[in-house]
Amino acid sequence: MLTRLLGLNSEELRQRLQEEGEPAYRGDQIAEWIYRHQAHTFAEMTNLGQTLRAQLENKYQVGRSRVINVQHGQDGTAKLLLEMCDGALVETVGLPYPEHFTCCLSTQVGCPIGCVFCATGLSGYTRNLEPGEIVDQALTVQEEMRSSNSPGNNDIRRLDHVTFMGMGEPLLNYEATIKALHLLNEELGMGMRNITVSTVGLVTGIRKLAQEKLQVTLAVSLHAPNDNLRRKLIPRMGQWSVAEIIKACRDYIRDTGRRVTFEYCLLGGVNDGTAEAHQLAVLLRGLKCHVNLIPYNPVPGLAFKAPSSRQIQVFREILSSAGIQVTQRFQRGQGIDAACGQLRQRAMKKAPVEQY
Ligand code: SAH
Ligand code: SF4
């Protein structure tokens, strides 16, 4: 198979081109084509001579994915199903907001953690994604949003925010995630502060990430204020107690100076009670943090249900009155298999995927 260039940074591309007997600046030109102009082929790289383009085609490929399916929501959200070079299917989502344009990236094909409420967990785990395959999603979302004429997409600016909240657990694919963060920052020009890495709470990974001293936002999916409940929702993360996770977050805040976000997926009748809200408030007291409440997006085949609006409000108020900053994730992209992993799950079952 041809070697993929997408995933190499400018420095690595300069070295490659020098190995091909070319001046180093050719590497910068290729980086510019791949990351700034979203080129899919060497043929598009018109400032490279024809002989060089032919030479590169024999050995390398840009390595972009193929768009298999796109679902557009009425709010401008676009959910893409991408096929990687080896046929692996990956989901990514573009979310245009009035102030910014966000993309939700996957880091693994499936996920080995298997949280009991998550569609991605249901479909098992295949492999880690490579840095180029992670960045490809951002490039593809940007292209798709620009070319689509779905409602709300008339004024798409450059992608300026990224969240690692798609399929998979970023800290289980640590090296590729770190490389992707640098590529987004250095090659695509995205501010590190505009990037959020979401983890299910791998304590070793959180501690390692703190030492990178990056200005990214860390989001920790807590979902439960006590070990008993958390172990029921995330059975494979039982080795770390809630207290250990909070301790790792406290150290992360100390080492990076950054506020941590706690994600709390509200599952109707499971973890959305007033007792859990009070317990969470006590747990997070005095921590430089922010809680993001995510009302559950029901997954076909799973018994969990969304919380009532009343319960969301009560939960929110208990946290706010305890002085904890709390936001609620907007439920965007409803009707387009918005819960992560659903589009892929459906495609794998070969069920028809209707367009919005
Ligand atoms: N593996 C990482 C990142 C991907 S999941 C993590 O777990 O943090 C991103 C977020 O989506 C997590 O907080 C997860 O709990 C939440 N999530 C997964 N399935 C969901 C669903 N059906 N409805 C609402 N949120 C969901
Ligand atoms: Fe994996 Fe995150 Fe889904 Fe849990 S919520 S199964 S960690 S992707």
PDB file of N, CA and C in Angstrom, residues 13 40 56 64 89 108 113-114 136 145 154 164 176 193 205 236 245 273 302 321-322 324 329:
ATOM      1  N   LEU A  13       7.597  16.266   6.467  1.00  0.00           N
ATOM      2  CA  LEU A  13       7.420  16.308   5.007  1.00  0.00           C
ATOM      3  C   LEU A  13       8.684  16.868   4.331  1.00  0.00           C
ATOM      4  N   HIS A  40      -6.662  16.324  -2.193  1.00  0.00           N
ATOM      5  CA  HIS A  40      -6.827  14.867  -2.051  1.00  0.00           C
ATOM      6  C   HIS A  40      -5.782  14.118  -2.880  1.00  0.00           C
ATOM      7  N   LEU A  56       5.976  11.056  -6.885  1.00  0.00           N
ATOM      8  CA  LEU A  56       5.299  10.913  -5.589  1.00  0.00           C
ATOM      9  C   LEU A  56       4.141   9.918  -5.673  1.00  0.00           C
ATOM     10  N   ARG A  64      -6.586  10.565   2.075  1.00  0.00           N
ATOM     11  CA  ARG A  64      -7.869  11.051   2.576  1.00  0.00           C
ATOM     12  C   ARG A  64      -8.914   9.932   2.595  1.00  0.00           C
ATOM     13  N   LEU A  89     -14.988   2.095   9.158  1.00  0.00           N
ATOM     14  CA  LEU A  89     -15.993   3.163   9.133  1.00  0.00           C
ATOM     15  C   LEU A  89     -15.885   4.015  10.389  1.00  0.00           C
ATOM     16  N   GLN A 108     -10.897   6.349  17.641  1.00  0.00           N
ATOM     17  CA  GLN A 108     -10.771   4.890  17.480  1.00  0.00           C
ATOM     18  C   GLN A 108     -11.919   4.388  16.605  1.00  0.00           C
ATOM     19  N   ILE A 113     -14.059   0.478  25.715  1.00  0.00           N
ATOM     20  CA  ILE A 113     -14.532   0.718  27.087  1.00  0.00           C
ATOM     21  C   ILE A 113     -15.953   0.179  27.285  1.00  0.00           C
ATOM     22  N   GLY A 114     -16.809   0.427  26.300  1.00  0.00           N
ATOM     23  CA  GLY A 114     -18.155  -0.155  26.362  1.00  0.00           C
ATOM     24  C   GLY A 114     -19.030   0.368  27.485  1.00  0.00           C
ATOM     25  N   ASP A 136      -7.904  14.020   9.206  1.00  0.00           N
ATOM     26  CA  ASP A 136      -8.723  13.904   7.992  1.00  0.00           C
ATOM     27  C   ASP A 136     -10.182  14.274   8.272  1.00  0.00           C
ATOM     28  N   MET A 145     -19.088  20.940   4.822  1.00  0.00           N
ATOM     29  CA  MET A 145     -19.923  22.058   5.248  1.00  0.00           C
ATOM     30  C   MET A 145     -19.855  23.188   4.232  1.00  0.00           C
ATOM     31  N   ASN A 154     -24.959  28.640   5.199  1.00  0.00           N
ATOM     32  CA  ASN A 154     -24.602  29.604   4.163  1.00  0.00           C
ATOM     33  C   ASN A 154     -23.326  30.369   4.479  1.00  0.00           C
ATOM     34  N   PHE A 164     -12.656  16.226  20.891  1.00  0.00           N
ATOM     35  CA  PHE A 164     -12.389  14.793  20.714  1.00  0.00           C
ATOM     36  C   PHE A 164     -13.485  14.060  21.489  1.00  0.00           C
ATOM     37  N   ALA A 176      -1.240   9.015  19.144  1.00  0.00           N
ATOM     38  CA  ALA A 176      -1.903   9.539  17.939  1.00  0.00           C
ATOM     39  C   ALA A 176      -2.720  10.786  18.276  1.00  0.00           C
ATOM     40  N   ARG A 193      -6.355  26.213  22.818  1.00  0.00           N
ATOM     41  CA  ARG A 193      -7.442  26.498  23.758  1.00  0.00           C
ATOM     42  C   ARG A 193      -8.810  26.201  23.149  1.00  0.00           C
ATOM     43  N   GLY A 205      -3.732   8.354  31.950  1.00  0.00           N
ATOM     44  CA  GLY A 205      -3.749   9.224  30.769  1.00  0.00           C
ATOM     45  C   GLY A 205      -3.880  10.693  31.151  1.00  0.00           C
ATOM     46  N   ARG A 236     -15.938  -1.306  32.901  1.00  0.00           N
ATOM     47  CA  ARG A 236     -14.518  -1.572  32.630  1.00  0.00           C
ATOM     48  C   ARG A 236     -13.560  -0.525  33.177  1.00  0.00           C
ATOM     49  N   ILE A 245     -10.084   9.775  40.391  1.00  0.00           N
ATOM     50  CA  ILE A 245     -10.281  10.590  39.180  1.00  0.00           C
ATOM     51  C   ILE A 245     -10.276  12.078  39.551  1.00  0.00           C
ATOM     52  N   GLY A 273     -31.130  11.903  39.788  1.00  0.00           N
ATOM     53  CA  GLY A 273     -31.907  12.231  40.993  1.00  0.00           C
ATOM     54  C   GLY A 273     -31.292  13.377  41.794  1.00  0.00           C
ATOM     55  N   LEU A 302     -31.089  -0.057  23.442  1.00  0.00           N
ATOM     56  CA  LEU A 302     -30.650   0.116  24.828  1.00  0.00           C
ATOM     57  C   LEU A 302     -31.822   0.650  25.652  1.00  0.00           C
ATOM     58  N   SER A 321     -26.731  26.313  42.771  1.00  0.00           N
ATOM     59  CA  SER A 321     -26.814  26.920  44.107  1.00  0.00           C
ATOM     60  C   SER A 321     -25.636  26.525  44.984  1.00  0.00           C
ATOM     61  N   ALA A 322     -24.929  25.456  44.604  1.00  0.00           N
ATOM     62  CA  ALA A 322     -23.718  25.096  45.366  1.00  0.00           C
ATOM     63  C   ALA A 322     -22.508  25.864  44.829  1.00  0.00           C
ATOM     64  N   ILE A 324     -21.441  25.892  41.669  1.00  0.00           N
ATOM     65  CA  ILE A 324     -20.722  25.205  40.580  1.00  0.00           C
ATOM     66  C   ILE A 324     -21.244  25.714  39.241  1.00  0.00           C
ATOM     67  N   ARG A 329     -25.591  20.784  27.534  1.00  0.00           N
ATOM     68  CA  ARG A 329     -25.269  20.647  26.112  1.00  0.00           C
ATOM     69  C   ARG A 329     -26.547  20.757  25.304  1.00  0.00           C
TER      70      ARG A 329
END
